Short mmCIF file of C-alpha atoms in Angstrom, two decimals:
data_model
loop_
_atom_site.label_atom_id
_atom_site.label_comp_id
_atom_site.label_asym_id
_atom_site.label_seq_id
_atom_site.Cartn_x
_atom_site.Cartn_y
_atom_site.Cartn_z
CA MET A 1 -11.10 -111.03 -13.12
CA ALA A 2 -8.90 -113.49 -14.97
CA ASN A 3 -7.98 -116.34 -13.37
CA ALA A 4 -4.98 -116.11 -11.31
CA THR A 5 -3.67 -119.63 -12.33
CA ARG A 6 -3.95 -118.80 -16.27
CA ARG A 7 -1.01 -118.02 -18.31
CA ARG A 8 -0.93 -114.48 -19.11
CA LEU A 9 -1.98 -113.52 -22.46
CA SER A 10 0.60 -111.29 -24.48
CA PHE A 11 0.94 -110.24 -28.09
CA VAL A 12 2.28 -113.56 -28.90
CA ASP A 13 -0.75 -115.31 -28.62
CA LEU A 14 -1.60 -112.80 -31.31
CA ALA A 15 0.52 -113.80 -34.05
CA HIS A 16 -2.41 -114.15 -36.59
CA PRO A 17 -2.03 -111.86 -39.77
CA GLN A 18 -5.27 -110.74 -39.59
CA VAL A 19 -5.30 -109.38 -35.97
CA TRP A 20 -1.89 -107.43 -36.63
CA HIS A 21 -3.63 -104.44 -37.57
CA LYS A 22 -5.74 -104.40 -34.23
CA LEU A 23 -2.17 -104.41 -32.17
CA VAL A 24 -0.97 -101.55 -34.37
CA GLU A 25 -4.12 -99.72 -33.75
CA TYR A 26 -3.85 -100.53 -29.90
CA THR A 27 -0.40 -98.99 -29.82
CA GLU A 28 -0.99 -96.25 -32.04
CA VAL A 29 -4.00 -95.18 -29.76
CA THR A 30 -1.79 -95.67 -26.73
CA ILE A 31 0.60 -93.11 -28.24
CA ALA A 32 -1.80 -90.74 -29.07
CA PHE A 33 -3.04 -90.77 -25.53
CA ALA A 34 0.26 -89.86 -24.33
CA LYS A 35 0.60 -87.26 -26.89
CA LEU A 36 -3.19 -86.01 -25.25
CA ILE A 37 -1.83 -85.94 -21.67
CA THR A 38 1.42 -84.28 -22.95
CA ASP A 39 -0.84 -81.28 -24.50
CA PHE A 40 -2.86 -81.47 -21.36
CA ASN A 41 0.07 -81.01 -19.06
CA ASN A 42 1.54 -78.09 -21.17
CA GLN A 43 -1.65 -76.15 -20.98
CA TRP A 44 -2.12 -76.81 -17.45
CA ALA A 45 1.54 -75.14 -16.85
CA LYS A 46 0.28 -72.40 -19.15
CA ILE A 47 -2.66 -71.56 -17.17
CA CYS A 48 -0.33 -71.81 -13.98
CA LEU A 49 2.01 -69.41 -15.57
CA LEU A 50 -0.94 -67.11 -16.74
CA THR A 51 -2.65 -67.21 -13.54
CA SER A 52 0.64 -66.53 -11.45
CA SER A 53 1.13 -63.46 -13.63
CA GLN A 54 -2.08 -62.18 -12.86
CA LEU A 55 -2.16 -63.00 -9.14
CA GLN A 56 1.02 -61.04 -8.98
CA GLN A 57 -0.25 -58.26 -10.95
CA LEU A 58 -3.53 -58.32 -8.71
CA VAL A 59 -1.14 -57.94 -5.44
CA ILE A 60 0.72 -55.15 -6.77
CA ASP A 61 -2.39 -53.22 -7.98
CA PHE A 62 -3.92 -53.62 -4.46
CA ARG A 63 -0.90 -52.58 -2.54
CA ARG A 64 -0.81 -49.38 -4.59
CA LYS A 65 -4.57 -48.82 -3.70
CA THR A 66 -4.11 -49.50 -0.22
CA GLU A 67 -1.26 -46.97 0.26
CA SER A 68 -2.91 -44.21 -1.90
CA GLU A 69 -6.97 -44.78 -0.81
CA ILE A 70 -6.42 -45.97 2.53
CA ARG A 71 -3.34 -45.16 4.44
CA GLY A 72 -2.66 -42.15 2.51
CA LYS A 73 -5.97 -40.66 3.73
CA CYS A 74 -5.44 -42.09 7.27
CA HIS A 75 -2.69 -43.66 8.76
CA LEU A 76 -4.15 -46.76 10.22
CA GLY A 77 -2.71 -49.91 11.67
CA GLY A 78 -3.84 -52.67 14.05
CA MET A 79 -4.45 -56.22 13.73
CA MET A 80 -6.99 -55.82 10.81
CA TYR A 81 -4.47 -54.18 8.72
CA ASP A 82 -1.95 -56.79 9.15
CA LEU A 83 -4.29 -59.37 8.32
CA TRP A 84 -4.97 -57.66 5.03
CA GLU A 85 -0.83 -57.48 4.25
CA SER A 86 -0.91 -61.09 5.19
CA LEU A 87 -3.55 -61.80 2.96
CA LEU A 88 -1.68 -60.08 0.25
CA LEU A 89 1.53 -61.89 1.10
CA GLU A 90 -0.26 -65.36 0.97
CA SER A 91 -1.68 -64.44 -2.49
CA GLU A 92 2.10 -63.46 -3.75
CA ILE A 93 3.06 -66.91 -2.29
CA GLU A 94 0.31 -68.33 -4.25
CA SER A 95 1.66 -66.63 -7.07
CA GLN A 96 5.02 -67.84 -6.68
CA SER A 97 3.83 -71.53 -5.97
CA LEU A 98 1.79 -71.39 -9.39
CA LYS A 99 4.78 -70.47 -11.20
CA LYS A 100 6.76 -73.44 -9.31
CA VAL A 101 4.23 -75.82 -10.13
CA ALA A 102 4.33 -74.69 -14.07
CA CYS A 103 8.07 -74.85 -14.12
CA ILE A 104 7.92 -78.58 -12.72
CA MET A 105 5.23 -79.74 -15.11
CA GLU A 106 7.22 -78.22 -18.16
CA LYS A 107 10.64 -79.55 -17.24
CA GLU A 108 9.79 -82.92 -15.51
CA ILE A 109 6.72 -84.17 -16.99
CA CYS A 110 6.44 -82.50 -20.60
CA GLY A 111 9.90 -83.84 -21.24
CA GLN A 112 9.43 -87.47 -20.06
CA LEU A 113 6.17 -87.55 -22.33
CA THR A 114 7.40 -85.70 -25.37
CA ASN A 115 10.31 -88.16 -25.28
CA CYS A 116 8.15 -91.34 -24.97
CA VAL A 117 5.74 -90.16 -27.85
CA MET A 118 8.82 -89.55 -29.88
CA ASN A 119 10.65 -92.89 -28.98
CA LYS A 120 7.60 -95.17 -29.17
CA THR A 121 6.18 -93.58 -32.50
CA LEU A 122 9.77 -94.46 -34.01
CA GLN A 123 9.64 -98.17 -32.51
CA LEU A 124 6.02 -98.69 -33.98
CA THR A 125 7.06 -97.26 -37.26
CA LEU A 126 9.95 -99.92 -37.59
CA ASN A 127 7.87 -102.69 -36.05
CA LYS A 128 5.49 -102.31 -38.79
CA GLU A 129 7.91 -102.27 -41.49
CA TYR A 130 9.73 -105.40 -40.04
CA ARG A 131 6.33 -107.18 -40.14
CA HIS A 132 5.72 -105.84 -43.43
CA ASP A 133 9.52 -107.13 -44.89
CA LEU A 134 8.58 -110.49 -43.30
CA ASP A 135 5.39 -111.05 -44.64
CA GLU A 136 7.13 -110.10 -48.05
CA ILE A 137 9.59 -112.66 -47.54
CA LEU A 138 7.12 -115.48 -46.60
CA GLU A 139 5.19 -114.76 -49.59
CA LYS A 140 8.23 -114.58 -52.11
CA SER A 141 9.36 -117.99 -50.50
CA HIS A 142 5.85 -119.42 -50.93
CA GLU A 143 5.65 -118.25 -54.54
CA TYR A 144 9.37 -119.66 -55.24
CA VAL A 145 8.37 -122.95 -53.80
CA GLN A 146 5.23 -123.09 -55.89
CA GLU A 147 7.27 -122.32 -58.92
CA LEU A 148 9.68 -124.94 -58.47
CA GLN A 149 6.83 -127.49 -57.54
CA GLU A 150 5.15 -126.57 -60.89
CA GLU A 151 8.35 -126.86 -62.87
CA TYR A 152 9.05 -130.09 -61.39
CA SER A 153 5.61 -131.43 -62.04
CA LYS A 154 6.01 -130.09 -65.76
CA ILE A 155 9.21 -132.25 -66.30
CA PHE A 156 7.88 -135.37 -64.68
CA ASN A 157 4.69 -135.23 -66.61
CA ASN A 158 6.43 -134.88 -69.88
CA GLN A 159 8.40 -138.25 -69.44
CA GLY A 160 11.55 -136.19 -69.73
CA VAL A 161 15.04 -137.53 -69.14
CA LYS A 162 15.59 -139.29 -66.05
CA SER A 163 18.50 -136.69 -65.08
CA ASP A 164 16.37 -133.77 -65.56
CA ILE A 165 13.47 -134.86 -63.38
CA ASP A 166 15.65 -135.89 -60.55
CA LEU A 167 17.41 -132.57 -60.81
CA ALA A 168 14.03 -130.83 -60.73
CA HIS A 169 13.28 -133.09 -57.80
CA ASN A 170 16.32 -132.46 -55.86
CA GLU A 171 16.00 -128.60 -56.61
CA TYR A 172 12.41 -128.47 -55.39
CA VAL A 173 13.04 -130.66 -52.51
CA LEU A 174 16.05 -128.65 -51.40
CA GLU A 175 13.97 -125.08 -51.87
CA LEU A 176 11.04 -126.95 -49.66
CA ALA A 177 13.25 -127.65 -46.94
CA GLY A 178 14.61 -124.25 -46.73
CA VAL A 179 11.43 -122.50 -46.98
CA ASN A 180 10.28 -124.87 -44.34
CA GLY A 181 12.96 -124.00 -42.03
CA LEU A 182 12.26 -120.31 -42.66
CA TYR A 183 8.61 -120.64 -41.80
CA SER A 184 9.90 -122.57 -38.57
CA LYS A 185 12.35 -119.82 -37.67
CA TYR A 186 9.96 -117.10 -38.25
CA GLN A 187 7.14 -118.75 -36.48
CA TYR A 188 8.99 -119.80 -33.31
CA ASN A 189 11.48 -116.92 -33.05
CA ILE A 190 11.31 -114.00 -35.18
CA LEU A 191 7.51 -113.03 -35.19
CA PRO A 192 7.29 -113.94 -31.27
CA GLU A 193 10.66 -111.70 -30.88
CA LEU A 194 8.92 -108.85 -32.72
CA LEU A 195 5.85 -109.13 -31.07
CA GLN A 196 7.55 -109.28 -27.81
CA SER A 197 9.39 -106.19 -28.63
CA MET A 198 6.17 -104.58 -29.69
CA GLU A 199 4.55 -105.65 -26.57
CA GLN A 200 7.37 -104.32 -24.54
CA SER A 201 7.07 -100.89 -26.14
CA GLN A 202 3.88 -100.57 -25.33
CA LEU A 203 4.17 -101.64 -21.63
CA GLU A 204 6.66 -98.91 -21.45
CA THR A 205 4.37 -96.48 -22.90
CA ILE A 206 1.68 -97.31 -20.55
CA ASP A 207 3.99 -97.12 -17.65
CA THR A 208 5.26 -93.73 -18.62
CA ILE A 209 1.49 -92.52 -19.03
CA CYS A 210 0.39 -93.81 -15.53
CA GLN A 211 3.74 -92.71 -13.85
CA ASN A 212 3.17 -89.07 -15.26
CA ILE A 213 -0.37 -88.82 -14.74
CA GLN A 214 0.54 -89.71 -11.07
CA LEU A 215 3.22 -87.14 -10.97
CA ILE A 216 0.96 -84.50 -12.02
CA ALA A 217 -1.30 -85.28 -9.19
CA SER A 218 1.30 -85.68 -6.72
CA ILE A 219 2.79 -82.19 -8.09
CA LEU A 220 -0.85 -80.80 -7.52
CA GLN A 221 -1.01 -82.27 -4.10
CA GLU A 222 2.17 -80.80 -2.77
CA HIS A 223 1.08 -77.34 -4.06
CA HIS A 224 -2.04 -77.65 -2.23
CA GLU A 225 -0.87 -78.96 0.92
CA GLN A 226 1.65 -76.52 1.47
CA ARG A 227 -0.62 -73.79 0.65
CA HIS A 228 -3.59 -75.41 2.76
CA SER A 229 -1.38 -75.63 5.70
CA SER A 230 -0.13 -71.89 5.40
CA LEU A 231 -3.66 -70.78 4.96
CA ALA A 232 -4.91 -72.77 7.53
CA SER A 233 -2.44 -71.17 9.76
CA PHE A 234 -3.64 -67.69 8.13
CA VAL A 235 -7.26 -68.55 8.78
CA VAL A 236 -6.53 -69.47 12.70
CA THR A 237 -4.47 -66.04 13.21
CA SER A 238 -7.43 -64.10 11.74
CA THR A 239 -9.90 -65.79 14.26
CA THR A 240 -8.04 -63.98 17.02
CA THR A 241 -9.08 -60.34 16.03
CA ASN A 242 -11.18 -58.17 18.47
CA PRO A 243 -12.83 -55.44 16.88
CA ASN A 244 -12.78 -53.63 19.94
CA GLU A 245 -9.04 -53.65 20.22
CA GLU A 246 -8.71 -52.47 17.04
CA LEU A 247 -10.60 -49.22 17.78
CA GLU A 248 -9.06 -48.90 20.94
CA ASN A 249 -5.64 -48.79 19.05
CA TYR A 250 -6.79 -46.24 16.56
CA ILE A 251 -8.29 -44.04 19.32
CA CYS A 252 -4.74 -44.35 21.31
CA SER A 253 -2.75 -43.21 18.15
CA MET A 254 -4.82 -40.29 17.99
CA ASN A 255 -4.26 -39.26 21.30
CA GLU A 256 -0.58 -39.60 20.78
CA THR A 257 -0.86 -37.58 17.41
CA ASN A 258 -2.82 -34.83 18.96
CA ASP A 259 -1.19 -34.59 22.43
CA GLY A 260 -4.33 -36.00 24.12
CA LEU A 261 -6.92 -33.80 22.85
CA THR A 262 -8.76 -36.45 21.81
CA LYS A 263 -9.72 -37.22 25.67
CA SER A 264 -11.11 -33.94 26.19
CA PRO A 265 -15.16 -34.26 26.75
CA VAL A 266 -17.39 -32.69 23.98
CA HIS A 267 -18.53 -29.13 25.77
CA ILE A 268 -22.06 -28.25 24.38
CA ARG A 269 -22.66 -24.76 25.06
CA PHE A 270 -26.12 -24.78 26.69
CA GLU A 271 -28.58 -21.98 25.89
CA SER A 272 -28.57 -19.50 28.46
CA PHE A 273 -31.46 -16.92 29.58
CA LEU A 274 -30.71 -13.65 27.72
CA SER A 275 -32.56 -10.54 29.35
CA PRO A 276 -34.64 -8.65 27.02
CA MET A 277 -33.52 -5.29 28.71
CA ASN A 278 -31.72 -2.80 27.09
CA ASN A 279 -28.97 -1.48 28.72
CA ASN A 280 -29.56 2.10 27.22
CA ASN A 281 -33.07 2.10 27.67
CA ASN A 282 -34.34 0.59 30.75
CA ASN A 283 -37.86 0.51 31.54
CA ASN A 284 -37.79 0.46 35.32
CA ASN A 285 -41.20 -1.78 35.72
CA ASN A 286 -40.18 -4.15 33.36
CA SER A 287 -36.87 -4.57 35.43
CA ARG A 288 -38.77 -4.77 38.56
CA MET A 289 -40.84 -7.53 37.02
CA LEU A 290 -38.24 -9.64 35.80
CA THR A 291 -35.80 -9.45 38.93
CA GLY A 292 -35.56 -12.96 40.08
CA LYS A 293 -37.43 -14.56 37.33
CA ASP A 294 -34.69 -15.88 35.03
CA GLU A 295 -35.42 -19.12 33.56
CA GLN A 296 -38.96 -19.73 35.54
CA LEU A 297 -42.32 -19.26 34.26
CA ILE A 298 -44.59 -16.50 35.04
CA ILE A 299 -47.60 -17.61 36.36
CA TYR A 300 -50.46 -15.47 36.64
CA ALA A 301 -53.68 -15.81 38.59
CA ALA A 302 -55.72 -14.67 35.66
CA PRO A 303 -57.93 -17.05 34.09
CA VAL A 304 -56.05 -16.78 30.47
CA ILE A 305 -52.51 -17.54 32.15
CA LYS A 306 -53.94 -20.41 33.82
CA MET A 307 -55.50 -21.65 30.79
CA GLN A 308 -52.55 -21.33 28.76
CA LEU A 309 -50.49 -23.29 30.88
CA SER A 310 -53.06 -26.06 31.81
CA SER A 311 -53.07 -26.12 27.85
CA HIS A 312 -49.10 -26.66 27.91
CA CYS A 313 -49.53 -29.48 30.44
CA LYS A 314 -51.98 -31.38 28.72
CA GLU A 315 -50.70 -31.14 25.50
CA THR A 316 -47.16 -32.05 26.84
CA ILE A 317 -48.81 -34.99 28.58
CA ASP A 318 -50.65 -36.20 25.80
CA ARG A 319 -47.32 -35.99 23.49
CA LEU A 320 -45.70 -37.81 26.28
CA LYS A 321 -48.13 -40.80 26.07
CA GLU A 322 -47.86 -40.82 22.08
CA ILE A 323 -43.85 -40.83 22.03
CA LYS A 324 -44.05 -43.79 24.78
CA LYS A 325 -46.33 -45.63 22.06
CA GLU A 326 -44.21 -45.10 19.25
CA LYS A 327 -40.74 -45.80 21.28
CA SER A 328 -42.80 -49.18 22.26
CA LEU A 329 -43.42 -50.15 18.46
CA LEU A 330 -40.20 -48.98 17.32
CA LEU A 331 -37.90 -51.19 20.16
CA ALA A 332 -40.32 -54.19 19.34
CA ILE A 333 -39.14 -54.11 15.79
CA ILE A 334 -35.39 -53.33 16.65
CA ASN A 335 -34.50 -54.95 19.38
CA PRO A 336 -35.21 -58.37 18.09
CA GLN A 337 -32.92 -57.28 14.83
CA THR A 338 -30.37 -56.12 17.09
CA SER A 339 -28.42 -59.28 17.58
CA LYS A 340 -28.86 -60.78 14.10
CA ILE A 341 -28.63 -57.93 11.50
CA PRO A 342 -29.13 -59.88 8.08
CA VAL A 343 -26.19 -61.35 6.64
CA LYS A 344 -25.46 -61.84 3.21
CA GLN A 345 -25.00 -65.96 2.41
CA HIS A 346 -22.78 -67.06 -0.12
CA ASP A 347 -25.52 -68.75 -2.35
CA ASP A 348 -27.71 -65.98 -2.06
CA GLN A 349 -28.88 -64.53 -5.35
CA GLN A 350 -29.49 -61.08 -6.79
CA GLN A 351 -33.19 -60.83 -5.20
CA SER A 352 -32.00 -62.10 -1.98
CA ASP A 353 -29.39 -59.34 -1.51
CA LYS A 354 -31.51 -56.85 -2.61
CA LYS A 355 -34.28 -57.85 0.19
CA ILE A 356 -31.43 -58.08 2.83
CA LEU A 357 -30.16 -54.43 1.68
CA ASN A 358 -33.93 -53.29 2.29
CA GLN A 359 -34.07 -54.74 5.74
CA ILE A 360 -30.68 -53.21 6.62
CA CYS A 361 -31.95 -49.67 5.46
CA ASP A 362 -35.15 -50.06 7.34
CA PHE A 363 -33.43 -51.07 10.39
CA MET A 364 -31.27 -47.92 10.67
CA LYS A 365 -34.02 -45.91 9.42
CA ARG A 366 -36.10 -46.84 12.35
CA LYS A 367 -33.40 -46.73 14.93
CA HIS A 368 -32.89 -42.90 13.63
CA GLN A 369 -36.54 -42.37 14.12
CA LEU A 370 -36.15 -43.58 17.70
CA ARG A 371 -33.50 -41.25 18.21
CA LEU A 372 -35.67 -38.45 17.01
CA ILE A 373 -38.32 -39.37 18.94
CA GLU A 374 -36.07 -39.50 22.24
CA LEU A 375 -34.78 -36.04 21.36
CA GLU A 376 -38.33 -34.68 21.53
CA GLU A 377 -39.20 -36.60 24.54
CA SER A 378 -36.25 -34.90 26.39
CA VAL A 379 -37.61 -31.55 25.49
CA LEU A 380 -40.98 -32.36 26.66
CA LEU A 381 -40.10 -33.62 30.01
CA ALA A 382 -37.89 -30.49 30.58
CA GLN A 383 -40.89 -28.33 29.96
CA GLN A 384 -42.80 -30.84 31.92
CA ASP A 385 -40.78 -30.19 34.67
CA LEU A 386 -41.06 -26.62 34.33
CA LEU A 387 -44.75 -26.67 34.24
CA LYS A 388 -45.17 -29.02 37.43
CA PRO A 389 -47.51 -27.22 40.01
CA HIS A 390 -44.83 -27.37 42.87
CA ARG A 391 -43.23 -24.05 41.08
CA PRO A 392 -43.94 -20.82 43.24
CA SER A 393 -46.64 -18.55 41.67
CA MET A 394 -45.80 -15.29 41.26
CA SER A 395 -48.30 -11.99 40.84
CA SER A 396 -47.80 -9.65 38.14
CA ASN A 397 -49.53 -6.69 36.65
CA ALA A 398 -52.64 -7.50 35.23
CA ASP A 399 -52.27 -4.79 32.44
CA ASN A 400 -49.48 -7.12 31.03
CA GLU A 401 -51.58 -10.18 30.51
CA HIS A 402 -52.72 -9.40 26.94
CA ASP A 403 -49.01 -8.76 25.72
CA ALA A 404 -47.81 -11.85 27.53
CA HIS A 405 -50.62 -14.12 25.70
CA LYS A 406 -49.54 -12.59 22.31
CA ARG A 407 -46.14 -13.40 22.78
CA ASN A 408 -46.59 -17.07 23.55
CA SER A 409 -49.41 -17.40 20.95
CA LYS A 410 -47.29 -20.21 19.58
CA ASN A 411 -46.58 -22.56 22.35
CA ILE A 412 -43.59 -24.43 22.99
CA LYS A 413 -44.94 -27.80 22.10
CA GLY A 414 -46.11 -26.63 18.79
CA LEU A 415 -42.33 -25.63 18.15
CA TRP A 416 -40.55 -28.61 19.16
CA HIS A 417 -43.13 -31.03 17.82
CA ASP A 418 -43.35 -29.34 14.40
CA ALA A 419 -39.54 -29.63 14.17
CA PHE A 420 -39.15 -32.77 15.32
CA ARG A 421 -41.85 -34.05 12.68
CA ALA A 422 -40.40 -32.09 9.88
CA LEU A 423 -37.08 -34.25 10.98
CA LYS A 424 -38.90 -37.84 10.90
CA THR A 425 -40.38 -36.71 7.56
CA SER A 426 -37.27 -35.83 5.95
CA THR A 427 -35.48 -39.18 7.21
CA THR A 428 -38.54 -41.29 5.94
CA ALA A 429 -38.21 -39.68 2.65
CA SER A 430 -34.48 -39.88 2.17
CA GLY A 431 -34.36 -43.61 3.54
CA SER A 432 -37.22 -44.12 0.92
CA GLY A 433 -35.16 -42.67 -1.71
CA GLU A 434 -31.99 -44.48 -0.93
CA ASN A 435 -34.01 -47.89 -1.14
CA GLU A 436 -35.15 -46.80 -4.46
CA ASN A 437 -31.80 -46.47 -5.85
CA LEU A 438 -30.03 -49.26 -4.04
CA SER A 439 -28.87 -51.89 -6.29
CA VAL A 440 -27.04 -55.31 -5.91
CA SER A 441 -23.71 -55.83 -7.98
#
């Protein structure tokens, strides 16, 4: 760091002709730097204008898509869509703000820097011409004095007339005094003034450059502070959203538009027992046999019937045990994931994205397997309840044992077991197929 008590150095201290080109070079580079910043500012302004235009078009396009692809298909409302519209509005404001930044850069910064470059370039050109003219005057003065000195020496050495010698002497001395006076004026007044003028021009250039760099930063700071404040408020508002409330609002809107029909419970038509009796061809024996036995098992004392029911009981109990194990395994896998379904992080790469997608698909597939198992379990539990030994037994004609056995040759357990096994197999196959086709863009 320079000593505070030391005299400030200036261009006046660099008056020697050999360092003149260094001063000129420094001034030229500073002016070129000002021009560089001007170009930078202009290109930044163009980028802001282009971005503003593109952002505005983006908002227009997505407003149109929202109307045609979302609201056109289902009239939706609520905080979620208000937030979306607010985000579009913030983007539109961002576009307008960028356009404003570009205009300020073009008017305030570009104008100042352009004028500075033009003025200082002209001043430098004139200062270079002035220094060149002064150097020529000094050189010619020196040459003229040298000629007079040579003429005076020649007359003096030739021992000419005394009056001629005196005239030559006086002329030489007069010119010598005049040139020395010129030298003195040049060294102590003219050149320092020229150098000071050049220094002042350079200081103004540096000051203009620094001020405009600061102005660029100040404009951008103001822009970002305004946008930060607006977006910060938007973020605070967006954190108050409640998914349950959004869903409830939509359901309420459905009730209003459908006259409350959506509140009606879903009526599943349960299967009813249909008697095989034909009204046109009634068999009195069969009619008597079925009377009072609707939706109840007919339990015969014969060994074949006992064996069939016993087999049903055993198969039902065994399958329920298997289902219990399968449910335990699935629940052990599903429950830890329920509270933390994988979410993509910003710095995830494509491989990580694909892994997360596969995990989500596997999670959903296992959840569906659990649903199918629970459905099968409900069937078996209902059948088990029907097969409990506390049911009253009934006697029947032993002659019908063989026919009853043939009708029930394919037991109920087998029917449901095969049906649910087929469903689970198809679900697994479709899930694996989807995983293979998944790709992360």
